[in-house]
XYZ file of C-alpha atoms in Angstrom:
551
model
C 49.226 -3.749 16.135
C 45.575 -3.512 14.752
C 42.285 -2.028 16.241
C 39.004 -2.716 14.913
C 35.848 -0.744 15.361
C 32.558 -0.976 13.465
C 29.926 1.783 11.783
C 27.169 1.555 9.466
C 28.536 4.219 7.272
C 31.789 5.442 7.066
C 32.726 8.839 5.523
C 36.341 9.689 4.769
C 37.240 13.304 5.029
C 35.583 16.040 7.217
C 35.713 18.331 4.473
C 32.743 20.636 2.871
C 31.182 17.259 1.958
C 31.705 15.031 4.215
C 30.754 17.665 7.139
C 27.970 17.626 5.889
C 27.248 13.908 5.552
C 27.622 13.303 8.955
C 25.094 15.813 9.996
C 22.285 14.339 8.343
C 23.512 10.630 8.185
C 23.619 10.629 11.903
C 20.359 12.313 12.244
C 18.667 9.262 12.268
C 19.863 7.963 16.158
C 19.674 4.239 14.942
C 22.605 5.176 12.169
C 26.304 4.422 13.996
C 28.172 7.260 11.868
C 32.077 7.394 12.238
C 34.254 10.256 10.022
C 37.348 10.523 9.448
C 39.974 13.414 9.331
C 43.688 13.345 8.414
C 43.599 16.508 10.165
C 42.550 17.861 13.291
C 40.502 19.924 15.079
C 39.504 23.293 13.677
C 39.090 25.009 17.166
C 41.728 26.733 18.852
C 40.593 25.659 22.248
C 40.230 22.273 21.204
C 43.634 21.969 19.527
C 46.160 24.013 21.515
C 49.000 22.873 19.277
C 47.936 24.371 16.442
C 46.153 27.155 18.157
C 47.205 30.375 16.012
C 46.611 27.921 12.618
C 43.254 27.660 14.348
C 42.824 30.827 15.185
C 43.222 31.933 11.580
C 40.553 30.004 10.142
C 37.739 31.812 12.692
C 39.072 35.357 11.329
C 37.542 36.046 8.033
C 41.092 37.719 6.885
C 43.009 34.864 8.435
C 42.775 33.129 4.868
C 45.660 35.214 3.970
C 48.182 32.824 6.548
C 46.970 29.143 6.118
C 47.691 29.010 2.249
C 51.117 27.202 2.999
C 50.406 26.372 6.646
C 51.085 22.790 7.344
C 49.135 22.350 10.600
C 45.988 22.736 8.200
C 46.825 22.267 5.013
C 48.005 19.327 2.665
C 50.420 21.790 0.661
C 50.376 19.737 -2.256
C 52.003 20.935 -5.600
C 51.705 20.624 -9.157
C 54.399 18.652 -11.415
C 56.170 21.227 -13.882
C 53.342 23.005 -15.529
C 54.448 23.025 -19.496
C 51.429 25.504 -20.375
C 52.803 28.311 -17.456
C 56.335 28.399 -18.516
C 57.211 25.026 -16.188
C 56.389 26.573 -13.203
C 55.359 24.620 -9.800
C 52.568 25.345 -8.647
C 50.883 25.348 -5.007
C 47.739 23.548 -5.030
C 46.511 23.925 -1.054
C 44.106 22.030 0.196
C 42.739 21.711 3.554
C 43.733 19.106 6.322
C 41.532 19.698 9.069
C 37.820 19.976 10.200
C 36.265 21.657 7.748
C 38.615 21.070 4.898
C 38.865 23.582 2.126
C 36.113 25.208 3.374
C 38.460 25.969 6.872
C 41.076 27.600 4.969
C 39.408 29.128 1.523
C 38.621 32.658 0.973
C 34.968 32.199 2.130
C 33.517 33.453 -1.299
C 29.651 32.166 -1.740
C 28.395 30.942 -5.616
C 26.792 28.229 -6.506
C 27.661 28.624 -10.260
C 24.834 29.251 -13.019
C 21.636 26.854 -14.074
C 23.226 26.279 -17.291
C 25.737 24.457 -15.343
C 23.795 21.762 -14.119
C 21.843 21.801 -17.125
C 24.952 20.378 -18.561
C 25.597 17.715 -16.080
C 22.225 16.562 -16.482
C 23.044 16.553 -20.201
C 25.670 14.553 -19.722
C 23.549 11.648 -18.206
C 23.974 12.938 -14.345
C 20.127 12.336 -14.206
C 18.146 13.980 -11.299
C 21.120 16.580 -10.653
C 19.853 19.116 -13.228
C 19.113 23.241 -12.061
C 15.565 22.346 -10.857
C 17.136 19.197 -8.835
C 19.743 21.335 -7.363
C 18.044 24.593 -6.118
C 16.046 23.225 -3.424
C 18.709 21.505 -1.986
C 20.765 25.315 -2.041
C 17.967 26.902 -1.032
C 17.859 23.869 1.884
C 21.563 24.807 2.492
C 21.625 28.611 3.482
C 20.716 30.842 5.405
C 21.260 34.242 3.459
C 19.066 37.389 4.740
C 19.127 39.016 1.432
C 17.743 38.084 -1.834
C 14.855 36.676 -3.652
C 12.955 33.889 -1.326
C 11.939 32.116 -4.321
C 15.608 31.114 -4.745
C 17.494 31.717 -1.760
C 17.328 29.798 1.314
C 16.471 31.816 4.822
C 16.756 29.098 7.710
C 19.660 26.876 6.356
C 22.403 26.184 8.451
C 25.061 27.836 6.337
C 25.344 31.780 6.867
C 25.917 33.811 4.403
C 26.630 37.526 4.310
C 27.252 40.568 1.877
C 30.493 42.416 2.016
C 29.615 46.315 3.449
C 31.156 49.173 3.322
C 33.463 48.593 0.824
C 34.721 52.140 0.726
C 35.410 54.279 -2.185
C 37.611 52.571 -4.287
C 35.201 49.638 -4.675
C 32.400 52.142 -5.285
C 34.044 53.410 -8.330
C 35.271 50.331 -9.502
C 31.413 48.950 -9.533
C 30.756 52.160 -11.672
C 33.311 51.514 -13.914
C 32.674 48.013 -14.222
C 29.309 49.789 -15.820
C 30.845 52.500 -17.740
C 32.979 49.125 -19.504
C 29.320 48.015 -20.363
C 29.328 45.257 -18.119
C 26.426 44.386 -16.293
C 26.007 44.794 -12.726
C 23.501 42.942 -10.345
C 22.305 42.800 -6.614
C 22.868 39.045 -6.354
C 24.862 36.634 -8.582
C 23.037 33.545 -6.782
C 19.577 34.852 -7.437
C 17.284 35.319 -10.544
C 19.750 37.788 -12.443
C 23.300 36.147 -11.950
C 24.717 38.573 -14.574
C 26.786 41.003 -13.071
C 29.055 42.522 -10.621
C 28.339 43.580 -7.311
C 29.583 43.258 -3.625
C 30.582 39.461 -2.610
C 28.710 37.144 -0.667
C 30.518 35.771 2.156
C 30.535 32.433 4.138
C 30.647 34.019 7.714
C 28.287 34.781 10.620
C 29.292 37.577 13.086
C 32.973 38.198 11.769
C 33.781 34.421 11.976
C 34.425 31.977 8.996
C 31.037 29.688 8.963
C 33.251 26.973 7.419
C 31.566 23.222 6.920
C 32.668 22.006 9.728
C 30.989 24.966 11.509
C 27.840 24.943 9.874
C 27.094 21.181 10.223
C 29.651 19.294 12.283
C 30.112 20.759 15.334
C 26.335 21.647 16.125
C 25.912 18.035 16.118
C 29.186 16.322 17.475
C 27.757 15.259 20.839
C 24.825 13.366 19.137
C 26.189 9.253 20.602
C 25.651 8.101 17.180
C 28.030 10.247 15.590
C 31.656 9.613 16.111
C 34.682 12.077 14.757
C 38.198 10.587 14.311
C 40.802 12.625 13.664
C 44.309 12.295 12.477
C 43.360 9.048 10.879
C 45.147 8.800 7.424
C 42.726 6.243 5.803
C 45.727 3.880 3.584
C 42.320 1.982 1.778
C 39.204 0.694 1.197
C 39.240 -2.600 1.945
C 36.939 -4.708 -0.806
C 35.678 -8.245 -0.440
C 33.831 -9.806 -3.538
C 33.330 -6.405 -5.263
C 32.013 -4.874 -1.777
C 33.081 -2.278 0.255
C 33.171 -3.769 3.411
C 35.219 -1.166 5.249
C 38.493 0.879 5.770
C 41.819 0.841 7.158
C 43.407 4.258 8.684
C 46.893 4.521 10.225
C 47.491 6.906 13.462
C 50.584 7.356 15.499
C 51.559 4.021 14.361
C 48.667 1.838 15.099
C 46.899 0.550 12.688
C 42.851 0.413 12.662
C 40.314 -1.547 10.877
C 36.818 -0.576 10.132
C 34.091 -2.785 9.374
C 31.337 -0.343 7.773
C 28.003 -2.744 7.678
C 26.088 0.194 5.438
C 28.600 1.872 3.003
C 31.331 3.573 2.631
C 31.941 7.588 1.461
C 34.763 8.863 0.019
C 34.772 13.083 1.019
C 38.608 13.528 0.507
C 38.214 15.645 -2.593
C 39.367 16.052 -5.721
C 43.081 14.709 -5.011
C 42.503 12.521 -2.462
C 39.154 10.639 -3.443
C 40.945 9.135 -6.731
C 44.067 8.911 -4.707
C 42.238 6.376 -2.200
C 40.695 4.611 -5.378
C 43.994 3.801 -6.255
C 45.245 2.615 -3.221
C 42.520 0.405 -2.662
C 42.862 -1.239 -6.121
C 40.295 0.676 -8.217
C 42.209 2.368 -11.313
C 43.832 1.999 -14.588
C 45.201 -1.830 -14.235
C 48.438 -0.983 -15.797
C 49.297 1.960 -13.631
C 47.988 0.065 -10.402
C 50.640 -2.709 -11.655
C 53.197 -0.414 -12.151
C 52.680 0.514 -8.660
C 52.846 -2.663 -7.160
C 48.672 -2.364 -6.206
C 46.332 -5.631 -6.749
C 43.716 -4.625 -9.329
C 40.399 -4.758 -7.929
C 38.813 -2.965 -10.487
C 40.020 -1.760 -13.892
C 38.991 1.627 -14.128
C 40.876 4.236 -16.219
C 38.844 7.116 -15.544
C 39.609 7.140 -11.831
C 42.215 10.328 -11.520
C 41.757 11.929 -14.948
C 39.539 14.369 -16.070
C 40.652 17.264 -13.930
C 39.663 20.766 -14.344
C 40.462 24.021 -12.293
C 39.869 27.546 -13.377
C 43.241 29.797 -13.423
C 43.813 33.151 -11.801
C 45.313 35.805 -13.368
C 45.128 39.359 -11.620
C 46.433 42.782 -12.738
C 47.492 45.184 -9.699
C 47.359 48.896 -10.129
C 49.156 51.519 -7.648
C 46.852 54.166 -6.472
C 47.583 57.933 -6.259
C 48.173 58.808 -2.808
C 45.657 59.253 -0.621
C 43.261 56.854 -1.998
C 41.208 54.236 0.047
C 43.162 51.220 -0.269
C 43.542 48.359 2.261
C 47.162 48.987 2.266
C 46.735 51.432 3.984
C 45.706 49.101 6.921
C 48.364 46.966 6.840
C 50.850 48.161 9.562
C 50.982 50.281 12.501
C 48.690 52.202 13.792
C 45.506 51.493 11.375
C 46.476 47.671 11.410
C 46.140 47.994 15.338
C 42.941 49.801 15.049
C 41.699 47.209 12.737
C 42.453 44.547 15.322
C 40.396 46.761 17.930
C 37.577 46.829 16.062
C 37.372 43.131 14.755
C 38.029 42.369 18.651
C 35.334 44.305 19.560
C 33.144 44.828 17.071
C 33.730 41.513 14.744
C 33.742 43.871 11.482
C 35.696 45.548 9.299
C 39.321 44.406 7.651
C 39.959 41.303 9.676
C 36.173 40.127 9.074
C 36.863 40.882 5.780
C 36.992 37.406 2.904
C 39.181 37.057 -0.040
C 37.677 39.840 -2.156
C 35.058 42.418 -1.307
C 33.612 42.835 -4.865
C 32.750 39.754 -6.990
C 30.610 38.512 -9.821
C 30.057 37.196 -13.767
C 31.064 39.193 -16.806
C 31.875 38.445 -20.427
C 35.530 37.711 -22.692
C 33.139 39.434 -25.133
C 29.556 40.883 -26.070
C 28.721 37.803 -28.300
C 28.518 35.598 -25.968
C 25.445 34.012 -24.534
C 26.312 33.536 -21.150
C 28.678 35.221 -19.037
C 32.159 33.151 -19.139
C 34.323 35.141 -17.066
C 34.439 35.634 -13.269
C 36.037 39.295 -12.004
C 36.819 39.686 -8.360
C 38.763 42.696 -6.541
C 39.485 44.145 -3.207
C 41.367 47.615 -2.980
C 44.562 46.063 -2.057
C 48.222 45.120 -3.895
C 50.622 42.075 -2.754
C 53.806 42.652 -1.039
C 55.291 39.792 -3.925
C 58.818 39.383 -2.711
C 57.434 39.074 1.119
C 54.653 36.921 0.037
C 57.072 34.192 -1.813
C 59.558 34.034 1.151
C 56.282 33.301 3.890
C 54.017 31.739 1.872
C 51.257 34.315 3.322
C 49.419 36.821 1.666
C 51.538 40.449 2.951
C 49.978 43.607 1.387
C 52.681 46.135 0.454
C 52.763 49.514 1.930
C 51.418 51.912 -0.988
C 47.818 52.390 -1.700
C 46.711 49.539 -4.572
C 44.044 48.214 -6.569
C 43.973 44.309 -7.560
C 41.289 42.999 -10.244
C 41.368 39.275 -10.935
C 39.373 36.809 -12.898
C 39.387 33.419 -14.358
C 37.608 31.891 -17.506
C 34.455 29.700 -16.111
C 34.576 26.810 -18.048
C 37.673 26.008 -19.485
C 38.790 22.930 -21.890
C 42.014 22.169 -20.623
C 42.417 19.078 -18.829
C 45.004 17.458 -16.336
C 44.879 14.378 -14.274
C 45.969 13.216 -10.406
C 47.318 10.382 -9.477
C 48.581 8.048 -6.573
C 52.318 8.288 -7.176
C 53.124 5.547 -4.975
C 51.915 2.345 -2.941
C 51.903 4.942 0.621
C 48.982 6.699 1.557
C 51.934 9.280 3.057
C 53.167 10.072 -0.117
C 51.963 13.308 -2.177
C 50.166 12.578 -5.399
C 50.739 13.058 -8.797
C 49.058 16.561 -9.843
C 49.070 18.030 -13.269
C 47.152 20.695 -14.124
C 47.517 21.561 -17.913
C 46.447 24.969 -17.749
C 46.344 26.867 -20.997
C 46.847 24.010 -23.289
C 43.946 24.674 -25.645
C 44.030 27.425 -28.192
C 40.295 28.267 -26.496
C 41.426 28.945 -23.489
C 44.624 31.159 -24.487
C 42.508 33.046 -26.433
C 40.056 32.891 -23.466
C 42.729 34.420 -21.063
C 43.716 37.084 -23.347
C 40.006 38.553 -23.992
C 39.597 38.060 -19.902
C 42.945 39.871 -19.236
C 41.899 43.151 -22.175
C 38.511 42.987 -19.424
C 40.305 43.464 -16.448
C 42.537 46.372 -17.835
C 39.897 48.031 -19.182
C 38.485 49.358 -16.059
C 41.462 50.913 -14.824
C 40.605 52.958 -17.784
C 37.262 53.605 -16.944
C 35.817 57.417 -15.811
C 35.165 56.150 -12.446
C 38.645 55.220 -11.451
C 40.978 57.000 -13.809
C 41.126 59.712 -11.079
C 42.400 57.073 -8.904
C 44.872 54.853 -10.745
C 48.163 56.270 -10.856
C 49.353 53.252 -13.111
C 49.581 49.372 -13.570
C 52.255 47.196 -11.889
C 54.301 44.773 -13.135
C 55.507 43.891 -16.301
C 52.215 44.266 -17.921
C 52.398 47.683 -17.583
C 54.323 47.931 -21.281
C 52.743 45.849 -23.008
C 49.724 47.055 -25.756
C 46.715 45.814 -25.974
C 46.968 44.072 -29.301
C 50.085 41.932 -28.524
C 48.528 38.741 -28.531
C 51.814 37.130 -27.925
C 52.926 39.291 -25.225
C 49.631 39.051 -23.249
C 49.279 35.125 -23.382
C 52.922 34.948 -22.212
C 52.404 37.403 -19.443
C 49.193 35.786 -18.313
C 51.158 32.388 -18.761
C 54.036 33.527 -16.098
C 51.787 35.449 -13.368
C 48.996 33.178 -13.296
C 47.807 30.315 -10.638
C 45.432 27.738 -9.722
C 42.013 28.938 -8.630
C 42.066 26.474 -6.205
C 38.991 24.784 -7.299
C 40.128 21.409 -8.747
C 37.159 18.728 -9.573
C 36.002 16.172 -11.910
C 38.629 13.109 -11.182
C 36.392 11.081 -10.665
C 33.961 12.180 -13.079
C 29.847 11.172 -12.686
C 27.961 10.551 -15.854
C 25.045 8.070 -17.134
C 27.900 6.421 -19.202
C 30.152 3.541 -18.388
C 33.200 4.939 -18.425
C 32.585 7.441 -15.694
C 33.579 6.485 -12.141
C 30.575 7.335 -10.657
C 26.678 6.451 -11.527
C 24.206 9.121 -10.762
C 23.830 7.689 -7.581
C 27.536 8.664 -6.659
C 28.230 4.829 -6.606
C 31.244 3.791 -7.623
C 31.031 1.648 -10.554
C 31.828 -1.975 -10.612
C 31.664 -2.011 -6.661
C 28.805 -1.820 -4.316
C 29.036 -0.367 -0.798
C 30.893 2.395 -2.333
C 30.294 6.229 -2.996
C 32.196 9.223 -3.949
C 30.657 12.645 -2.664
C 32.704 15.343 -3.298
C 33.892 17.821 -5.847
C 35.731 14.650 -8.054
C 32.511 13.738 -8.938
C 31.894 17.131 -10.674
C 32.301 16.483 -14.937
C 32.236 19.552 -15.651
C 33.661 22.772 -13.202
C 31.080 25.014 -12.057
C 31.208 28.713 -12.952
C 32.591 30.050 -10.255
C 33.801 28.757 -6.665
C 33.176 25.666 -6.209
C 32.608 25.198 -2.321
C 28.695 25.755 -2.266
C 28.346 23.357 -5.043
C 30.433 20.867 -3.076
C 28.642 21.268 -0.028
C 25.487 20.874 -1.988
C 27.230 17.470 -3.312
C 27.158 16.351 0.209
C 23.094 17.282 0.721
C 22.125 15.224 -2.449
C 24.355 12.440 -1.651
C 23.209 12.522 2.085
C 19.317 12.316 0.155
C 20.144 9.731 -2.154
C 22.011 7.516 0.726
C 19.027 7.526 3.186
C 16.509 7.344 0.492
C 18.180 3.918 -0.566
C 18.759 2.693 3.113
């Protein structure tokens, strides 16, 4: 059985893109607007199925259960990872309203000038720092900062972490005492530094994508929101995208988009779809059993990711520690007071101090992220869940990843169904650069549990790590080989550039077809420094701007 229903542009994937793609598409009343969500509904009123899933994602701290939950999350997973010691890794992404941006850890950074700078560089004309700031500064709403490059009436809240407590305190003096630089906002004029993280949240709840820009505007008539619609391809008639197909509870649906068509789905999916719908490397379409519409290696390589490593510490007793919070009586109290209050633990995002720092003093810019909350990981709970479960004794976790690193891996459809999971490999650490990268980053890290400011307070450093020296080259890259993971920030697969061989144009058009963009963090070619959902949600502004300018 097949449907059929008609738009003038069609966006697939209410993620931090395409959220906000329907906002200011359907702006314009005499735009018909449909999007389209594997998922479902983000609300737990809306969705009573999923309602504690749902639930989660409006608690700041809920981040901590939806890593592995299926009701929101795709759950994919890397193949064996040869530069990690063959490990599998989990590589969650989100499947509902919102997408990533429903189930991330909320931290706010658009990444530095120089990064842009690059792009542009690379041919990605009219997306350079002064192209891109305006449209962030369009974007937010963040009470803080310089006005001359932060945004004040945006629809995106963002917030500083408070009241850190004590441990944080000392670990923001230490990070000085390491010779590190500190700073009061690593979006604004002085990026270099460390200093309390900016959160995506208004009023101790998430202020995910979908929050910000969807559901403001979901009653506009021009605007229409299907979810659980797996989109299987783009259909393509005479090297135009003339619409989609999705599949839900077994009915098939056809849509005729008269405008264009958006691909939001993200770094996995977008290239996925591409594939699907004929638009790939010929040979591995063939070997697939997929009609080649368009031969297009590029589509699915190219992908980057930065890669966590994080060194725990236990904490004398007594010490502030969110641990400490974690059960009985203080975890109940923290529940009062987010309940009442919307603050402290539970309003809390993935880390509560954040910001840029160097490997080493000679380089120019800073290369290394460092992030911490006063907290250690419950490992052997934490496997068996999949959730984020602090352990009982006071703790200290620091963890950072190298910005911009050269490794590259690929994804790929891995079969002819739009059910099946795709191919995913990662290839972290498989340049020399980045080992030695990781190694300089981890000698960082330690190095402030060394510090003045906290050596009062550290008691002494978990895991194997603990015994190894600092000039064991070996030992450290194998260590950060077997206790590292994916940021969760994969881009670039389906890389923009001013040259032919990218899959995008400037314009986010894919090449060889009209009626056909990409908006999303595939199109990155190069990985921001630091998180990447602002950037991608800025993706979605310029490609909103470049769609209705060319209408």
């Amino acid at each position: 059985m097949t449907a059929r229903i008609a738009a003038d542009y069609v966006i697939v994937g209410a993620g931090s893109a395409g959220c906000v793609l329907a906002n200011r598409l359907s702006a314009n009343p005499s735009n018909r607007v449909l999007l389209l969500e594997a998922g479902h509904d983000d609300r737990p009123l809306r969705r009573p199925s999923q309602f504690l899933s749902n639930l989660n994602i409006q608690i700041p701290a809920g981040w901590t259960r939806l890593l592995a939950d299926p009701a929101v999350n795709w759950n994919f997973l890397s193949a064996p990872e040869p530069g990690v010691g063959g490990r599998v890794l989990a590589l969650p992404r989100g499947k509902v309203l919102g997408g990533s941006s429903a189930i991330n850890g909320m931290v706010y950074m658009r990444g530095l000038p120089s990064d842009y700078e690059t792009w542009r560089q690379l041919g990605c004309t009219g997306w350079g720092w002064d192209d891109v700031l305006p449209i962030f500064k369009r974007m937010e709403h963040a009470p803080f900062g310089d006005p001359a490059v932060r945004g004040r009436g945006g629809p995106l809240r963002i917030r500083k972490a408070e009241d850190c407590g004590a441990t944080m305190d000392a670990l923001i003096k230490a990070t000085l005492e390491a010779g590190l630089s500190q700073t009061d906002d690593y979006n604004g004029l002085t990026p270099d530094g460390v200093t309390n993280a900016q959160q995506n949240s208004y009023r101790g709840v998430r202020a995910s994508a979908a929050a910000a820009y969807l559901h403001p505007v979901s009653n506009r008539k021009n605007l229409r929101i299907e979810t659980g619609a797996l989109v299987s391809r783009v259909m393509i008639e005479d090297g135009r995208a003339v619409g989609v197909e999705f599949e839900r509870n077994g009915v098939v649906t056809r849509v005729d988009a008269a405008a264009e068509v958006i691909l939001c789905g993200g770094a996995f999916n977008s290239p996925v779809l591409l594939e699907l719908s004929g638009i790939g490397s010929g040979q591995r379409l063939q070997d697939l059993g997929i009609p080649v519409v368009a031969d297009r290696p590029s589509v699915g390589e190219n992908l980057q990711d930065h890669y966590l490593v994080s060194v725990s510490a236990r904490l004398k007793d007594g010490t502030q520690s969110l641990n400490g919070s974690s059960a009985g009586w203080p975890l109940a109290k923290a529940f009062a007071e987010y309940a009442l209050l919307r603050r402290g633990l539970l309003a809390s995002a993935s880390c509560t101090i954040n910001g840029y720092a160097r490997t080493r003093p000679d380089v120019d810019i800073p290369d290394m992220q460092l992030m911490s909350s006063a907290g250690t990981v419950d490992l052997a709970a934490t496997m068996s869940t999949g959730a984020v479960t602090l352990d009982s004794k006071p703790g200290l976790t620091i963890g950072g990843w190298v910005l911009r690193p050269e490794s590259r891996g690929f994804c790929h459809a891995s079969s002819a169904s739009p059910s099946a999971a795709p191919a995913i490999q990662m290839n972290f650490l498989s340049t020399p650069a980045d080992e030695l990268d990781v190694v300089n980053m981890m000698r960082v890290i330690r190095s402030m549990f060394r510090q003045p400011s906290m050596v009062e307070m550290v008691e002494h450093e978990l895991g194997p790590i603990r015994d190894i020296p600092e000039d064991d080259i070996g030992a450290l890259i194998r260590i950060c080989r077997e206790i590292g993971t994916s940021g969760y920030h994969p881009v670039g697969t389906c890389r923009m550039g001013g040259d032919d061989e990218s899959v995008v144009d400037p314009q986010l058009k894919v090449r060889g077809i009209t009626g056909l963009r990409v908006a999303d963090a595939s199109v990155m070619p190069r990985l921001t420094s630091g998180n990447t959902n602002a950037p991608t949600m800025m993706i979605g502004e310029m490609a909103s701007d470049l769609i209705l300018k060319s209408a």
